[in-house]
Coordinates of C-alpha atoms and ligand atoms in Angstrom, one line a residue:
M107 CA 19.0 -16.6 -17.7
Q108 CA 22.0 -16.5 -15.4
H109 CA 21.6 -13.4 -13.4
V110 CA 18.3 -11.8 -12.2
V111 CA 18.6 -8.5 -10.2
I112 CA 15.7 -7.5 -7.9
V113 CA 15.7 -3.8 -6.8
G114 CA 13.8 -3.3 -3.6
A115 CA 14.4 -5.8 -0.8
S116 CA 10.9 -5.7 0.6
L117 CA 7.5 -7.4 0.1
A118 CA 7.3 -7.4 -3.7
G119 CA 11.0 -8.1 -4.2
L120 CA 11.1 -10.9 -1.7
N121 CA 8.1 -12.6 -3.1
A122 CA 9.6 -12.3 -6.6
A123 CA 12.8 -14.0 -5.4
E124 CA 10.9 -16.8 -3.8
T125 CA 8.9 -17.4 -6.9
L126 CA 12.0 -17.4 -9.1
R127 CA 13.3 -20.3 -7.0
S128 CA 10.0 -22.1 -6.7
E129 CA 9.6 -22.0 -10.5
G130 CA 13.0 -23.7 -10.8
Y131 CA 15.4 -20.8 -11.6
A132 CA 18.7 -21.8 -10.2
G133 CA 20.9 -18.9 -11.4
R134 CA 22.2 -16.0 -9.5
I135 CA 19.7 -13.6 -7.8
S136 CA 21.0 -10.3 -6.5
L137 CA 18.5 -8.6 -4.1
I138 CA 19.4 -4.9 -3.7
G139 CA 17.7 -2.8 -1.0
D140 CA 18.6 0.6 0.4
E141 CA 17.4 -0.3 3.9
A142 CA 20.0 -2.0 6.2
E143 CA 17.5 -4.5 7.7
D144 CA 16.5 -7.8 6.2
P145 CA 13.0 -7.6 4.6
Y146 CA 10.4 -6.7 7.2
D147 CA 6.6 -6.2 7.3
R148 CA 5.1 -2.7 7.2
P149 CA 1.5 -3.0 8.3
P150 CA 2.4 -3.6 12.0
L151 CA 4.4 -0.3 11.9
S152 CA 1.2 1.8 12.3
K153 CA -0.6 -0.8 14.5
Q154 CA 1.1 -3.2 16.9
L155 CA 4.5 -1.5 16.9
L156 CA 3.0 1.9 17.7
T157 CA 0.7 0.6 20.4
G158 CA 3.6 -1.3 22.0
E159 CA 2.0 -4.7 21.6
W160 CA 4.9 -5.8 19.4
D161 CA 8.6 -5.3 19.4
A162 CA 10.6 -4.8 16.2
D163 CA 11.9 -8.4 16.4
R164 CA 8.5 -9.6 15.2
L165 CA 8.7 -7.6 11.9
P166 CA 11.0 -9.7 9.7
L167 CA 9.1 -11.3 6.8
R168 CA 11.3 -14.4 6.8
T169 CA 13.8 -16.0 9.2
S170 CA 17.5 -16.0 8.4
D171 CA 17.3 -19.7 7.6
E172 CA 14.5 -19.1 5.1
L173 CA 16.5 -16.3 3.5
A174 CA 19.6 -18.5 3.4
D175 CA 17.6 -21.3 1.7
L176 CA 16.9 -18.9 -1.2
D177 CA 20.6 -18.5 -1.9
L178 CA 20.4 -14.8 -2.6
H179 CA 23.2 -12.4 -3.2
M180 CA 21.9 -9.7 -0.8
L181 CA 23.1 -6.2 -1.1
G182 CA 21.6 -4.5 1.9
G183 CA 22.0 -0.8 2.5
R184 CA 22.8 -0.3 -1.2
R185 CA 21.0 2.0 -3.6
A186 CA 20.2 1.6 -7.3
T187 CA 21.0 4.9 -8.9
G188 CA 20.3 4.4 -12.6
L189 CA 19.5 1.9 -15.3
D190 CA 20.2 1.5 -18.9
S191 CA 17.4 -0.7 -20.0
R192 CA 18.7 -1.4 -23.5
S193 CA 22.2 -2.6 -22.5
R194 CA 20.8 -4.2 -19.3
L195 CA 23.1 -2.4 -16.9
L196 CA 22.1 -1.3 -13.4
R197 CA 24.0 1.4 -11.8
L198 CA 24.5 1.3 -8.0
D199 CA 25.9 3.7 -5.4
Q200 CA 29.6 3.4 -4.7
D201 CA 30.3 3.6 -8.4
E202 CA 29.4 0.0 -9.0
S203 CA 27.2 -1.5 -11.8
L204 CA 25.7 -4.8 -12.5
D205 CA 24.8 -6.7 -15.7
F206 CA 21.6 -8.6 -15.7
D207 CA 19.5 -10.9 -17.9
G208 CA 16.3 -10.2 -16.0
L209 CA 15.3 -7.3 -13.7
I210 CA 12.4 -6.9 -11.3
I211 CA 11.8 -3.5 -9.8
G212 CA 10.0 -3.3 -6.5
T213 CA 11.2 0.1 -5.1
G214 CA 7.9 0.9 -3.5
A215 CA 6.9 4.4 -2.4
R216 CA 7.8 7.0 0.1
P217 CA 5.7 9.4 2.1
I218 CA 5.1 12.9 0.9
S219 CA 6.4 15.5 3.4
L220 CA 5.0 18.9 4.2
P221 CA 7.1 21.8 2.9
F222 CA 7.7 23.0 6.5
G223 CA 8.4 21.6 10.0
A224 CA 11.0 19.0 9.0
E225 CA 13.6 20.7 11.2
L226 CA 11.5 20.3 14.3
Q227 CA 11.9 17.4 16.6
G228 CA 8.7 15.3 17.0
V229 CA 7.6 15.7 13.4
H230 CA 7.4 12.4 11.5
T231 CA 6.3 10.6 8.4
L232 CA 5.8 6.8 8.6
R233 CA 7.2 4.3 6.1
S234 CA 10.1 2.4 7.6
R235 CA 10.9 0.5 10.8
S236 CA 13.1 3.3 12.0
D237 CA 10.3 5.8 11.4
A238 CA 7.9 3.7 13.5
L239 CA 10.5 3.3 16.3
R240 CA 11.1 7.0 16.4
I241 CA 7.4 7.7 16.5
R242 CA 6.9 5.1 19.3
S243 CA 9.6 6.6 21.3
D244 CA 8.0 10.1 21.0
L245 CA 4.6 8.7 21.9
E246 CA 6.1 7.3 25.1
T247 CA 6.7 10.8 26.3
S248 CA 3.9 12.7 24.6
R249 CA 0.6 13.8 25.8
R250 CA -0.9 15.3 22.7
V251 CA -0.5 14.0 19.2
A252 CA -1.6 15.6 15.9
V253 CA -2.1 13.4 12.9
I254 CA -2.1 15.3 9.6
G255 CA -4.1 13.5 7.0
A256 CA -7.0 11.1 7.7
G257 CA -6.2 8.5 5.1
F258 CA -5.6 4.9 6.1
I259 CA -2.1 5.5 7.6
G260 CA -3.2 8.6 9.5
A261 CA -6.4 6.9 10.8
E262 CA -4.4 3.9 12.0
V263 CA -1.8 6.1 13.7
A264 CA -4.6 8.1 15.4
S265 CA -6.1 4.8 16.5
S266 CA -2.8 3.5 17.9
A267 CA -2.1 6.7 19.7
R268 CA -5.6 6.7 21.3
A269 CA -5.0 3.1 22.4
R270 CA -2.0 4.5 24.3
G271 CA -4.4 6.9 26.0
L272 CA -3.0 10.0 24.3
D273 CA -5.0 13.1 23.2
V274 CA -5.2 12.8 19.5
T275 CA -6.3 15.3 16.9
M276 CA -6.7 14.3 13.3
I277 CA -6.5 17.1 10.8
E278 CA -7.9 16.5 7.3
A279 CA -8.3 18.8 4.2
L280 CA -11.4 16.9 3.1
G281 CA -14.7 16.6 5.0
A282 CA -14.3 13.1 6.5
P283 CA -11.6 10.4 7.0
M284 CA -10.8 8.0 4.1
L285 CA -13.3 9.9 2.0
G286 CA -11.6 9.0 -1.3
P287 CA -11.4 5.2 -1.0
L288 CA -14.6 4.7 1.1
G289 CA -17.0 7.3 -0.3
A290 CA -19.2 9.7 1.6
E291 CA -21.4 7.2 3.5
L292 CA -18.7 5.0 5.0
A293 CA -16.4 8.0 5.6
E294 CA -19.2 9.4 7.7
W295 CA -19.4 6.1 9.6
A296 CA -15.6 6.2 10.0
K297 CA -15.9 9.7 11.5
G298 CA -18.3 8.3 14.1
L299 CA -15.9 5.5 14.9
H300 CA -13.0 7.8 15.5
A301 CA -15.2 10.3 17.5
E302 CA -16.5 7.4 19.7
A303 CA -12.9 6.4 20.4
G304 CA -12.2 10.0 21.5
V305 CA -10.2 11.2 18.5
Q306 CA -10.6 15.0 18.0
M307 CA -11.1 15.8 14.4
R308 CA -10.7 18.9 12.3
F309 CA -12.1 18.5 8.8
D310 CA -11.9 20.9 5.8
A311 CA -8.8 22.1 7.5
R312 CA -5.3 22.7 6.1
V313 CA -2.1 23.0 8.1
A314 CA -0.3 26.2 7.2
D315 CA 2.7 25.7 9.5
L316 CA 4.3 23.6 12.3
V317 CA 5.8 25.7 15.0
G318 CA 7.9 25.2 18.1
E319 CA 11.3 25.9 19.6
G320 CA 13.5 23.0 18.6
R321 CA 10.6 20.6 19.3
V322 CA 7.2 20.9 17.7
E323 CA 4.6 22.6 19.8
A324 CA 1.6 23.1 17.5
A325 CA 0.2 22.8 14.1
V326 CA -1.2 26.1 12.9
L327 CA -4.2 25.8 10.5
E328 CA -4.9 28.1 7.7
D329 CA -7.7 29.7 9.7
G330 CA -5.1 30.7 12.3
S331 CA -6.2 28.1 14.9
R332 CA -3.5 26.1 16.8
I333 CA -3.6 22.4 17.5
E334 CA -1.2 21.9 20.4
A335 CA 0.9 18.7 19.9
D336 CA 4.2 17.2 21.2
T337 CA 4.3 14.7 18.4
V338 CA 3.0 15.2 14.8
V339 CA 2.6 12.4 12.3
V340 CA 2.2 13.5 8.7
G341 CA 0.2 11.0 6.6
I342 CA -0.7 12.8 3.4
G343 CA 0.1 10.1 0.8
V344 CA 3.1 8.6 -0.9
R345 CA 5.0 8.9 -4.1
P346 CA 6.4 6.0 -6.1
N347 CA 10.2 5.6 -6.0
V348 CA 10.9 6.1 -9.7
E349 CA 13.3 9.1 -9.9
W350 CA 16.3 6.8 -10.2
L351 CA 14.8 5.5 -13.5
A352 CA 14.6 8.9 -15.1
D353 CA 17.2 8.2 -17.8
S354 CA 16.5 4.5 -18.1
G355 CA 14.5 4.5 -21.3
L356 CA 11.5 3.1 -19.4
T357 CA 8.2 5.0 -19.3
I358 CA 7.5 6.8 -16.0
G359 CA 4.2 8.3 -15.0
D360 CA 2.7 8.1 -11.6
G361 CA 4.8 4.9 -11.1
L362 CA 6.7 2.7 -13.5
I363 CA 4.4 2.1 -16.5
C364 CA 4.0 -1.6 -17.4
D365 CA 1.9 -3.7 -19.7
Q366 CA -0.7 -6.2 -18.5
Y367 CA 2.1 -8.7 -17.7
C368 CA 3.8 -6.2 -15.3
R369 CA 6.6 -5.8 -18.0
A370 CA 8.2 -2.4 -18.4
A371 CA 10.5 -3.5 -21.2
P372 CA 11.8 -6.9 -22.4
Q373 CA 13.1 -8.9 -19.4
I374 CA 12.3 -5.9 -17.1
Y375 CA 9.3 -6.1 -14.8
A376 CA 7.9 -4.2 -11.9
A377 CA 5.7 -5.1 -8.9
G378 CA 4.2 -3.6 -5.8
D379 CA 3.6 0.0 -4.9
V380 CA 5.9 1.3 -7.7
A381 CA 4.1 -0.5 -10.6
R382 CA 1.4 0.9 -12.7
W383 CA -0.3 -1.5 -15.1
P384 CA -3.7 -2.1 -16.9
N385 CA -5.7 -4.6 -14.9
G386 CA -7.6 -6.5 -17.6
L387 CA -10.1 -7.8 -15.1
F388 CA -11.9 -4.5 -15.4
A389 CA -11.6 -4.2 -19.2
H390 CA -15.1 -5.5 -19.8
F391 CA -16.6 -2.1 -18.9
Q392 CA -13.8 -0.2 -20.5
Y393 CA -12.2 0.7 -17.2
A394 CA -8.8 -0.8 -18.0
Q395 CA -8.7 -0.1 -21.8
P396 CA -7.0 1.3 -23.6
Q397 CA -4.8 3.3 -21.2
R398 CA -6.6 3.2 -17.8
T399 CA -4.0 1.8 -15.3
M400 CA -3.8 1.0 -11.7
R401 CA -1.1 1.5 -9.1
I402 CA -2.0 -0.3 -5.8
E403 CA -0.4 0.6 -2.5
H404 CA -1.5 -2.5 -0.6
W405 CA 0.2 -5.5 1.0
T406 CA -1.6 -8.3 -0.9
N407 CA -0.9 -6.7 -4.3
A408 CA 2.8 -6.4 -3.5
V409 CA 2.9 -10.2 -2.8
E410 CA 0.8 -11.2 -5.8
Q411 CA 2.4 -8.9 -8.2
G412 CA 5.9 -9.8 -7.1
M413 CA 5.0 -13.4 -7.8
A414 CA 3.4 -12.6 -11.1
A415 CA 6.3 -10.5 -12.3
A416 CA 8.8 -13.3 -11.5
R417 CA 6.7 -15.9 -13.2
N418 CA 6.4 -13.8 -16.3
L419 CA 10.1 -13.1 -16.4
I420 CA 10.7 -16.9 -16.4
L421 CA 8.1 -17.5 -19.1
E422 CA 9.6 -14.8 -21.2
S423 CA 13.1 -16.2 -20.8
R424 CA 11.8 -19.6 -22.0
G425 CA 9.9 -18.0 -24.9
E426 CA 6.5 -19.1 -23.5
P427 CA 3.3 -16.9 -23.5
L428 CA 3.0 -14.5 -20.6
E429 CA 0.1 -14.4 -18.1
A430 CA -1.8 -11.2 -17.7
F431 CA -1.9 -10.0 -14.0
T432 CA -5.6 -9.5 -13.2
P433 CA -6.2 -9.5 -9.5
V434 CA -9.2 -8.2 -7.6
P435 CA -7.3 -5.7 -5.4
Y436 CA -7.7 -6.2 -1.6
F437 CA -6.7 -4.4 1.5
W438 CA -7.5 -4.2 5.2
S439 CA -7.0 -1.5 7.8
D440 CA -7.2 -1.9 11.6
Q441 CA -8.7 1.0 13.5
H442 CA -10.1 1.0 17.1
G443 CA -10.4 -2.7 17.3
L444 CA -12.2 -3.1 13.9
S445 CA -10.8 -4.4 10.7
I446 CA -12.0 -2.5 7.6
M447 CA -11.6 -4.7 4.5
A448 CA -12.0 -3.6 1.0
S449 CA -11.7 -5.2 -2.4
G450 CA -12.0 -4.1 -6.0
I451 CA -12.5 -0.6 -7.2
T452 CA -14.4 1.6 -4.7
S453 CA -13.5 4.9 -6.4
P454 CA -14.6 6.1 -8.9
R455 CA -18.1 4.8 -8.5
D456 CA -21.6 5.4 -9.8
E457 CA -23.4 3.2 -7.3
F458 CA -23.1 2.5 -3.5
R459 CA -25.4 0.3 -1.5
L460 CA -25.2 -1.0 2.1
V461 CA -26.3 -4.6 1.4
H462 CA -25.8 -6.4 4.7
G463 CA -25.7 -5.5 8.4
S464 CA -25.9 -2.0 9.7
L465 CA -23.4 0.9 10.2
D466 CA -24.5 1.2 13.8
S467 CA -23.5 -2.3 14.7
N468 CA -20.1 -1.9 13.1
R469 CA -20.8 -5.1 11.2
F470 CA -21.8 -4.6 7.6
A471 CA -21.0 -5.0 3.9
A472 CA -21.4 -2.4 1.3
I473 CA -21.0 -2.7 -2.5
Y474 CA -19.9 -0.2 -5.2
G475 CA -20.7 -0.2 -8.9
L476 CA -19.4 1.6 -12.0
R477 CA -20.9 1.6 -15.5
G478 CA -23.4 -1.1 -14.7
Y479 CA -21.0 -3.6 -13.0
L480 CA -20.2 -4.6 -9.5
T481 CA -16.7 -3.2 -8.9
G482 CA -16.0 -3.0 -5.2
V483 CA -16.9 -4.1 -1.7
V484 CA -16.1 -2.9 1.8
A485 CA -16.9 -5.1 4.8
V486 CA -16.4 -4.5 8.5
G487 CA -16.5 -7.4 10.9
W488 CA -17.7 -9.8 8.1
P489 CA -14.8 -11.4 6.2
R490 CA -17.2 -13.9 4.6
M491 CA -19.1 -11.1 2.9
L492 CA -15.9 -9.6 1.7
R493 CA -15.0 -12.9 0.0
R494 CA -18.5 -13.4 -1.4
Y495 CA -18.5 -10.1 -3.3
Q496 CA -14.8 -10.3 -4.2
A497 CA -15.7 -13.5 -6.0
M498 CA -18.5 -11.8 -7.8
I499 CA -16.2 -9.0 -8.9
R500 CA -13.8 -11.6 -10.3
D501 CA -16.8 -13.1 -12.1
Q502 CA -17.6 -9.7 -13.6
V503 CA -21.3 -9.7 -12.5
T504 CA -23.5 -6.7 -13.2
W505 CA -24.7 -4.3 -10.6
E506 CA -28.2 -5.6 -10.9
E507 CA -27.0 -9.2 -10.5
A508 CA -25.1 -8.2 -7.4
L509 CA -28.2 -6.5 -5.9
A510 CA -30.4 -9.5 -6.7
S511 CA -27.9 -11.8 -5.0
A512 CA -27.8 -9.6 -1.9
R513 CA -31.6 -9.5 -1.7
E514 CA -31.7 -13.3 -2.0
L515 CA -29.3 -13.7 0.9
E516 CA -31.3 -11.3 3.0
Q517 CA -34.6 -13.3 2.6
Ligands
FAD714 C1 2.8 2.0 8.1 C2 2.2 1.2 7.0 C3 1.1 0.4 7.3 C4 0.5 -0.3 6.3 N1 -0.6 -1.1 6.5 C5 -1.2 -1.8 5.6 C6 -2.4 -2.5 5.8 O1 -2.9 -2.6 6.9 N2 -3.0 -3.2 4.8 C7 -2.5 -3.2 3.5 O2 -3.0 -3.8 2.6 N3 -1.3 -2.5 3.2 C8 -0.7 -1.8 4.2 N4 0.4 -1.1 4.0 C9 1.0 -1.0 2.6 C10 2.0 -2.2 2.3 O3 2.8 -2.3 3.4 C11 2.7 -1.8 1.0 O4 1.8 -1.8 0.0 C12 3.9 -2.8 0.8 O5 4.9 -2.7 1.7 C13 4.5 -2.5 -0.6 O6 5.5 -3.3 -0.8 P1 6.7 -3.0 -1.9 O7 7.6 -4.1 -1.8 O8 6.0 -2.7 -3.2 O9 7.3 -1.6 -1.4 P2 8.1 -1.2 -0.1 O10 7.6 -2.0 1.0 O11 7.9 0.3 0.0 O12 9.6 -1.6 -0.4 C14 10.4 -1.0 -1.3 C15 11.8 -1.1 -0.9 O13 12.6 -0.6 -1.9 C16 13.6 0.3 -1.3 N5 14.1 1.2 -2.4 C17 13.5 2.3 -2.9 N6 14.3 2.8 -3.8 C18 15.4 2.1 -3.9 C19 16.6 2.2 -4.7 N7 16.8 3.1 -5.6 N8 17.6 1.2 -4.5 C20 17.4 0.2 -3.6 N9 16.3 0.1 -2.8 C21 15.3 1.0 -3.0 C22 12.8 0.9 -0.2 O14 13.7 1.5 0.7 C23 12.1 -0.3 0.3 O15 12.9 -1.0 1.2 C24 1.0 -0.3 5.0 C25 2.2 0.5 4.7 C26 2.8 1.2 5.7 C27 4.0 2.1 5.4

């Protein structure tokens, strides 16, 4: 291999580039990203950057010396516009194209917008550094904030805006925050957490319009009620950035479809928020076989999958056997001074049990089961418990074994 192209100069792409070098690849690496900045970290965008604890200069993922050491051909502010996977040709904006021997796609995801309100000042989605800086600047002069969507991003924005002392209303179509990933019991706990912190909440509520003269003044709900707001942050989910691959010959679904090695086609891999693949760790109870796939929108996965994709590209180029990518997914979310940590599959689920601690104390661990197996864990204020059950998920223990082990620990 002489030329590896990485599209997406962010977490997955950067970790892929570093792995190529650490595995001994000395050829050319082109790192293409449509953002102008050097790779930076996103989790602080909804947390420390919004609260004002951090400035943007703390966001870069690597120093300029570390980037220089990787000897990358960096094409910043440039967009990949198309791909011919058979002739291994990548099309770029400005009528350019690049040949490659290996390609790693880490184009991530972008927020879904509402079909109205985009023309009003003060209406935001949050994905990039510049989004976060614009929101922060609006929070500095706002009194009332409406957050639409009570998923992890919405809940973190609500928390950060409250930390600034602002009036915050979270509006959610479902009955509680983070209901999908946490399930009813912990979503109810999260509702209490936000209520105690002074966040106003409207559940089972849909926004019908955003109104104002030039600047947003209110969110109008379908029942006609108005939530007054000087700043609105929309956090209603993301879509994987795959449109540029429409004519590539690769399979696109909700993400770029890969095999268990993160490979979308010979010598072409994907990693991070854009990649969908069958995680064989969960195949023992027919979760991942034959066609059940995962697409994970979390930090640790982007790191690990970027590394795995790069390693497999190198193995493939050497004609060696590839390694299946079988992580136990993990993420954290910081809200109102607590860190919510989750690992494995928490949805869908057949079983849920609070196994340690209590919801009232904000220190607990809860486990999730599906088809007779332990599949997920959520822990708050107790990282050790998170790791304990994460290891059991990796060991494919049954639900009964997990319960027995929890009981033993409690005695
Ligand atoms: C505000 C915020 C807070 C978060 N907090 C947490 C958290 O607390 N815990 C957690 O686990 N996860 C968190 N995440 C998720 C985590 O940051 C992502 O999972 C991670 O950034 C994904 O990395 P990635 O490299 O796959 O994609 P991205 O970081 O999205 O990077 C993809 C890059 O590719 C670029 N790109 C897209 N299309 C093209 C193209 N055609 N040509 C060139 N470049 C292109 C994009 O502009 C972007 O720079 C958070 C995310 C956000 C936005």
